[in-house]
Short mmCIF file of N, CA and C in Angstrom, two decimals:
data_model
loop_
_atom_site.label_atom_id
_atom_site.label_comp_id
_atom_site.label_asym_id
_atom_site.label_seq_id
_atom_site.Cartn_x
_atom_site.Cartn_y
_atom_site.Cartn_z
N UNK A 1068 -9.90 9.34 14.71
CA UNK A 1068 -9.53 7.99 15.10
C UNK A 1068 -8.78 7.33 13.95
N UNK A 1069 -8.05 6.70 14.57
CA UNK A 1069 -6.82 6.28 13.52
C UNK A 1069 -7.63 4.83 12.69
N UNK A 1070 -8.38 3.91 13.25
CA UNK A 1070 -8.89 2.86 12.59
C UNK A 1070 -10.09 3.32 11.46
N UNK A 1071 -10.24 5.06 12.25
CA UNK A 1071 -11.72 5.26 11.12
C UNK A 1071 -10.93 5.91 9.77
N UNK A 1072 -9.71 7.02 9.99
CA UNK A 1072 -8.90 6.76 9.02
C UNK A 1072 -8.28 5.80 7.63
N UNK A 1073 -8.30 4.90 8.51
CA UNK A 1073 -7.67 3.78 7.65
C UNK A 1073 -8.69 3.07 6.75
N UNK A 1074 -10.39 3.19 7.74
CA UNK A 1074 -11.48 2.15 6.78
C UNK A 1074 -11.28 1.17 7.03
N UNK A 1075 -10.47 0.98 8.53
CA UNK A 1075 -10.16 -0.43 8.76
C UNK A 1075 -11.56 -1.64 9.45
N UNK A 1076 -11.43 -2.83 8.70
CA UNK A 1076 -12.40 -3.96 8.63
C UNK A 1076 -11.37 -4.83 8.99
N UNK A 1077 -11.46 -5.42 10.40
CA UNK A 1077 -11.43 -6.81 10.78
C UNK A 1077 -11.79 -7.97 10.05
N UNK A 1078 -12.74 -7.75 9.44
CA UNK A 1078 -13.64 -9.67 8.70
C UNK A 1078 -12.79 -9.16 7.72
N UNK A 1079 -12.38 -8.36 6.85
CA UNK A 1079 -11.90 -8.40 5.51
C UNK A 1079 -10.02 -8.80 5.60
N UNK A 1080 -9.74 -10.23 5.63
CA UNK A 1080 -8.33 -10.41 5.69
C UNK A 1080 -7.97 -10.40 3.95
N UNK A 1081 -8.64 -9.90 3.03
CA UNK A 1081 -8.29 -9.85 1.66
C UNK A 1081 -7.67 -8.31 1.64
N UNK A 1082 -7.81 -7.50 2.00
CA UNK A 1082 -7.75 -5.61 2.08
C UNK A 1082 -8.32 -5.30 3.29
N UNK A 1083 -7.67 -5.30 4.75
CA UNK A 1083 -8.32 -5.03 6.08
C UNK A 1083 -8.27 -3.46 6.24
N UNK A 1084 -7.73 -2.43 5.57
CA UNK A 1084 -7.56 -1.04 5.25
C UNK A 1084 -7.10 -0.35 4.02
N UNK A 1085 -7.09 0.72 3.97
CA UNK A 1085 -7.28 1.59 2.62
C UNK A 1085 -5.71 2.28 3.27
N UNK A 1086 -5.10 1.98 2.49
CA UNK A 1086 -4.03 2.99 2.13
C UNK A 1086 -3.47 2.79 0.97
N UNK A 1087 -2.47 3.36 1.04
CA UNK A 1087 -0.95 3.89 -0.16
C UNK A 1087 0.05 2.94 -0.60
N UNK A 1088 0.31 1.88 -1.04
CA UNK A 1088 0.99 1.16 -1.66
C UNK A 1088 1.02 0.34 -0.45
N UNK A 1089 0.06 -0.09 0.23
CA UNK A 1089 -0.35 -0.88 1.35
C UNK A 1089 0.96 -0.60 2.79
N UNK A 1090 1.39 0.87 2.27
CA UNK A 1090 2.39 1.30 3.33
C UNK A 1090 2.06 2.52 4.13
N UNK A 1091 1.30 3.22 3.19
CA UNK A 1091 1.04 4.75 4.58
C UNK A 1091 -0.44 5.55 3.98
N UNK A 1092 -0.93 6.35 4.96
CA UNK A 1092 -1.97 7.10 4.41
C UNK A 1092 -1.49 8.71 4.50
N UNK A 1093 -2.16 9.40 3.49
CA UNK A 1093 -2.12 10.64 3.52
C UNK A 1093 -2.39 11.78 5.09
N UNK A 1094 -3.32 11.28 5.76
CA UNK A 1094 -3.77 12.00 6.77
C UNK A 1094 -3.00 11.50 8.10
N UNK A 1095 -2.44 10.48 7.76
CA UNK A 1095 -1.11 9.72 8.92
C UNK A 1095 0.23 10.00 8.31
N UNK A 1096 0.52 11.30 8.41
CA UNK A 1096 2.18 11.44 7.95
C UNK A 1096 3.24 10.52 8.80
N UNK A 1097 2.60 10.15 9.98
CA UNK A 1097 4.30 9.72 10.79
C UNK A 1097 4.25 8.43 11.17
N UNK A 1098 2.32 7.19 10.44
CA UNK A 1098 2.47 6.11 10.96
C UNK A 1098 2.71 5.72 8.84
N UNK A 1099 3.55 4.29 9.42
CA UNK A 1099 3.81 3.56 8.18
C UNK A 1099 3.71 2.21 8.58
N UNK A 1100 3.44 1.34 7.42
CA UNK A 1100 3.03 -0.47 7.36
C UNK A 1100 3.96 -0.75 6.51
N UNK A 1101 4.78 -2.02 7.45
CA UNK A 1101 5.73 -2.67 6.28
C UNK A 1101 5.35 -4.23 6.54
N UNK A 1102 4.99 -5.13 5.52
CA UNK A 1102 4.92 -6.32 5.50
C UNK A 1102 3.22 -6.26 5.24
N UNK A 1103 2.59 -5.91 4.92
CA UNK A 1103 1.29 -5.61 4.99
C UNK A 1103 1.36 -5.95 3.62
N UNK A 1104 1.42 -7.26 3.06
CA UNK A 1104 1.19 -8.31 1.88
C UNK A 1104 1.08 -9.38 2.12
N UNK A 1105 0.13 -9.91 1.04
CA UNK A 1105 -0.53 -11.51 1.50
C UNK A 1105 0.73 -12.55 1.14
N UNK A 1106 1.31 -13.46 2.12
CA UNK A 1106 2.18 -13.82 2.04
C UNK A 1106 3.65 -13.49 2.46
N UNK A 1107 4.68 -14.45 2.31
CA UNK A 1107 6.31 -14.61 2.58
C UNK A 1107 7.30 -13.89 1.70
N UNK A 1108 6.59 -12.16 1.02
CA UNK A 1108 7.63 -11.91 -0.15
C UNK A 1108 8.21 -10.57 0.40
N UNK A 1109 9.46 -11.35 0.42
CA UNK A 1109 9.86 -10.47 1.35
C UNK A 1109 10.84 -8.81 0.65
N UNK A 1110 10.37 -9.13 -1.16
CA UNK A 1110 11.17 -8.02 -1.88
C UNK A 1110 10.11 -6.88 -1.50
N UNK A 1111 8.83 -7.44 -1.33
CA UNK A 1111 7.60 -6.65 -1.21
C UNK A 1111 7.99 -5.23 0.27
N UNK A 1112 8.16 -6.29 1.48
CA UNK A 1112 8.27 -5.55 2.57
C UNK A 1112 9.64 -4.83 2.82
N UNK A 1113 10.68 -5.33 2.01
CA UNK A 1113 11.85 -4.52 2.07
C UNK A 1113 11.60 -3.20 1.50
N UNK A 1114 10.87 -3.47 0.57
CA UNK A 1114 10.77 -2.13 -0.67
C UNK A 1114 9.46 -1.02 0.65
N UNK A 1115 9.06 -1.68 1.47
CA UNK A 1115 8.15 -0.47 2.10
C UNK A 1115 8.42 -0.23 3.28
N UNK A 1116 9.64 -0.62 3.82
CA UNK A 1116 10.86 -0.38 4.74
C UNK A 1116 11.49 0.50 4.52
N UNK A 1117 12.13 0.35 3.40
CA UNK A 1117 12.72 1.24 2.39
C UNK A 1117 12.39 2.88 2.54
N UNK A 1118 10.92 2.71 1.55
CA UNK A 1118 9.72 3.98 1.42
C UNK A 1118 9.88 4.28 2.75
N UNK A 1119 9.24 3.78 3.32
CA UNK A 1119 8.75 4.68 5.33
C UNK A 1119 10.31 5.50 5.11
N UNK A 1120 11.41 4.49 5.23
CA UNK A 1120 13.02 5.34 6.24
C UNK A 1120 12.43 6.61 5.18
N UNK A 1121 13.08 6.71 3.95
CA UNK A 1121 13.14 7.82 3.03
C UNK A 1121 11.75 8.71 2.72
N UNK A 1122 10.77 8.79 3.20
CA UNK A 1122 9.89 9.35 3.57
C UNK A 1122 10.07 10.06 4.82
N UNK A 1123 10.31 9.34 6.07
CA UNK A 1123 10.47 9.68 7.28
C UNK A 1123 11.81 10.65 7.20
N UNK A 1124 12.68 10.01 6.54
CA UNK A 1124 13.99 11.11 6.60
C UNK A 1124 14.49 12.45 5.68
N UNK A 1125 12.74 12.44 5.10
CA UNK A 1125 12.74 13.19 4.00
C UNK A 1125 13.85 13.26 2.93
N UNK A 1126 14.38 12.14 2.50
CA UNK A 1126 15.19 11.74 1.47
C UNK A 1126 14.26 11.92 0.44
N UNK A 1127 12.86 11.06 0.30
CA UNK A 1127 12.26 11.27 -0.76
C UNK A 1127 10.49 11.70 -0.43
N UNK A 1128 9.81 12.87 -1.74
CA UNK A 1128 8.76 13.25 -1.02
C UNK A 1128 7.58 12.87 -1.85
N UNK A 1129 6.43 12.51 -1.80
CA UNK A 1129 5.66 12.17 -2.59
C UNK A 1129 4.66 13.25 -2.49
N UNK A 1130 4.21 13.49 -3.89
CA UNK A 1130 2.97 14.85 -4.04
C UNK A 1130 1.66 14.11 -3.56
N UNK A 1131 0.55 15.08 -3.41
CA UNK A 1131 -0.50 14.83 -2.90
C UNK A 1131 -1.26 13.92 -4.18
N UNK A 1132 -0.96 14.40 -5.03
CA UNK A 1132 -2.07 13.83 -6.43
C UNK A 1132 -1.61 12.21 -6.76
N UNK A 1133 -0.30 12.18 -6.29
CA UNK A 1133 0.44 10.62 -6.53
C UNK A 1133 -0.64 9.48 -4.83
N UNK A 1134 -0.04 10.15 -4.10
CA UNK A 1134 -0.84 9.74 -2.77
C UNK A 1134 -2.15 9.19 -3.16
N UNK A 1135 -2.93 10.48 -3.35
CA UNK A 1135 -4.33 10.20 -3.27
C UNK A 1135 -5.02 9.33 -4.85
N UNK A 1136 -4.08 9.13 -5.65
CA UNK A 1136 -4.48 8.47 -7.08
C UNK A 1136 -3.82 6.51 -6.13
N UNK A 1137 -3.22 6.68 -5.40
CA UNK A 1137 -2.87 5.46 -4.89
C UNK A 1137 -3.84 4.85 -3.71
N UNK A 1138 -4.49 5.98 -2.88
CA UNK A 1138 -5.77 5.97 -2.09
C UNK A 1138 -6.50 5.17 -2.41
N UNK A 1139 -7.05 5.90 -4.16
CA UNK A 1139 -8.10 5.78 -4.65
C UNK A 1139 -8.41 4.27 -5.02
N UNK A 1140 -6.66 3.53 -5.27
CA UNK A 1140 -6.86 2.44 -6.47
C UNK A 1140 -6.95 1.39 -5.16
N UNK A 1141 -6.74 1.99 -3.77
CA UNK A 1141 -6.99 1.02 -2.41
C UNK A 1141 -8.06 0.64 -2.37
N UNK A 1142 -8.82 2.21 -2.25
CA UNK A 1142 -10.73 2.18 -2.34
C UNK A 1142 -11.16 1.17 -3.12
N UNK A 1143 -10.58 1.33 -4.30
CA UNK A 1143 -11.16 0.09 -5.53
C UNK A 1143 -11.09 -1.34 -5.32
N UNK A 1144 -9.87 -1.37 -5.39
CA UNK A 1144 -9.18 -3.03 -4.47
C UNK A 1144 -10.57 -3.43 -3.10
N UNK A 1145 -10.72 -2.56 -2.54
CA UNK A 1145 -11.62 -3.06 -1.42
C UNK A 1145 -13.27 -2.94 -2.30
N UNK A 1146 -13.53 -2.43 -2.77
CA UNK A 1146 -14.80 -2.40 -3.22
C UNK A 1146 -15.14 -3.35 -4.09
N UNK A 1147 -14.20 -3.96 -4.42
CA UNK A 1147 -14.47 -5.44 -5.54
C UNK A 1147 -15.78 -6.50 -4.76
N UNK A 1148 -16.08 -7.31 -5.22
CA UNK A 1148 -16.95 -7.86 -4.91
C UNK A 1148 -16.12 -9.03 -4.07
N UNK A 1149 -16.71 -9.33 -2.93
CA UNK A 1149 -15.81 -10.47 -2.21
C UNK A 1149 -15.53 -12.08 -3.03
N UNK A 1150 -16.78 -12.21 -3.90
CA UNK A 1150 -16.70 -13.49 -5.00
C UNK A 1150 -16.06 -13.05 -6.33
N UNK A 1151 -15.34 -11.66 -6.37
CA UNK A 1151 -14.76 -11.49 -8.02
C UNK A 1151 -13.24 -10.93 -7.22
N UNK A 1152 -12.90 -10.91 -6.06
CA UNK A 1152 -11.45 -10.51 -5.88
C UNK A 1152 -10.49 -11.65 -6.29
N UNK A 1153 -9.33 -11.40 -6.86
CA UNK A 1153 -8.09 -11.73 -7.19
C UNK A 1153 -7.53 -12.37 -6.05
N UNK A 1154 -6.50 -13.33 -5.84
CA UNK A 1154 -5.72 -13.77 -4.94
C UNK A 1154 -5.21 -13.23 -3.77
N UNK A 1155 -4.65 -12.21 -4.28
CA UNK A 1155 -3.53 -11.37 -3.61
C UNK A 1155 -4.07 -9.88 -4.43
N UNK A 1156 -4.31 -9.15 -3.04
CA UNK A 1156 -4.48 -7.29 -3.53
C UNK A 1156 -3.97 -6.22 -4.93
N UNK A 1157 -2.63 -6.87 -4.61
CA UNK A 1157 -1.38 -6.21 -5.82
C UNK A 1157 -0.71 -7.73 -6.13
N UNK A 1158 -1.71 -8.37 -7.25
CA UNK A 1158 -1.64 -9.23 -8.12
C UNK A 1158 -0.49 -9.48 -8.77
N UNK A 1159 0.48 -8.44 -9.18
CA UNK A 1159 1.53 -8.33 -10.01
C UNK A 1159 2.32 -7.78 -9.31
N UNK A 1160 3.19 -8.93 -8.86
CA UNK A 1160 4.45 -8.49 -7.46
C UNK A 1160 5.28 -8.18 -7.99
N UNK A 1161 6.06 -8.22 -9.78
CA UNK A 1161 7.13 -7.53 -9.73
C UNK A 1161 6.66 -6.05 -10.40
N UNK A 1162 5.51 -6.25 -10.75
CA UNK A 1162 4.82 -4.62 -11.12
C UNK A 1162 5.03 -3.71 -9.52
N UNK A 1163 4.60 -4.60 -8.38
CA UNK A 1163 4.19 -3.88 -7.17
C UNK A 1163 5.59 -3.45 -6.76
N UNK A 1164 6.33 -3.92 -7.07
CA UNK A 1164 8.22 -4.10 -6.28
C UNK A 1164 8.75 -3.26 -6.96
N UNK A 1165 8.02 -2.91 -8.56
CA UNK A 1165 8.77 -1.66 -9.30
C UNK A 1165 7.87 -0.46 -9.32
N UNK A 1166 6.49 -0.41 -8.73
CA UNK A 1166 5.88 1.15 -8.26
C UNK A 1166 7.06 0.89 -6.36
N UNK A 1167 6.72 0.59 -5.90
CA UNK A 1167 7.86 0.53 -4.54
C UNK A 1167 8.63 1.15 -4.94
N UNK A 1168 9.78 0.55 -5.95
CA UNK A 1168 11.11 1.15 -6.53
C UNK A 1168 11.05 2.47 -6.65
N UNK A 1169 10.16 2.63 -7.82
CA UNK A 1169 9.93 4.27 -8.45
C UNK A 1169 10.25 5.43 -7.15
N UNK A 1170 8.95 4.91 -6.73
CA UNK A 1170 8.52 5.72 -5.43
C UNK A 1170 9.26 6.66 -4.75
N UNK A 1171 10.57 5.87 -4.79
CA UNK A 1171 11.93 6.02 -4.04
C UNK A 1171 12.97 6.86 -5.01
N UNK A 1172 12.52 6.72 -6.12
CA UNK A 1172 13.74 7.43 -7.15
C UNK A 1172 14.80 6.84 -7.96
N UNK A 1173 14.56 5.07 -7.43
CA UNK A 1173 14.98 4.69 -8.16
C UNK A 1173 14.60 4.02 -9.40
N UNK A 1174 15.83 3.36 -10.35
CA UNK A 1174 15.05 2.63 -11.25
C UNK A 1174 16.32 1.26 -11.36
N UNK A 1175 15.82 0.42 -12.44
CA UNK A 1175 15.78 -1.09 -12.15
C UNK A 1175 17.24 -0.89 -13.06
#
């Protein structure tokens, strides 16, 4: 099941699922999330628009150990304590806009 996949939680609008740069999971090769950031930033959802096409069009490929080290830091993000979480998931949007970048092959 695709929601048991994801670890997806309804009550949790801080991290409502566990994935990959809040754009894809490992065990879902062909579904992808774009805009899946708290808020109107829209360098955020271009950059995982971006990722999906060149993923999907196998332009660019990501290894399993990159994936699942990005899994992991989801898991974490959600396991915080609901009274010690941060604002926003990926706190540091032009940090988050330049792992996006990387991702892709490019650089700044």
């Amino acid at each position: 099941d695709i929601l048991q996949i994801l670890d997806y939680d309804s009550t949790d609008m801080f991290c409502p699922m566990t994935s990959c740069w809040e754009t894809l999971h490992p065990q879902l090769p062909n579904l992808y999330f774009c805009g899946m950031y708290r808020g109107p930033y829209m360098g955020i959802m271009e950059l995982q628009g971006r990722l999906a096409a060149k993923l999907l069009s196998g332009k660019v490929q990501l290894d399993e150990e990159t994936m699942n080290q990005a899994l992991e830091e989801s898991k974490q993000l959600r396991a915080q304590s609901k009274q010690h979480r941060p604002q926003f998931p990926h706190f540091d949007y032009i940090g988050f806009m330049d792992t996006l970048n990387e991702l892709q092959g490019n650089d700044f």
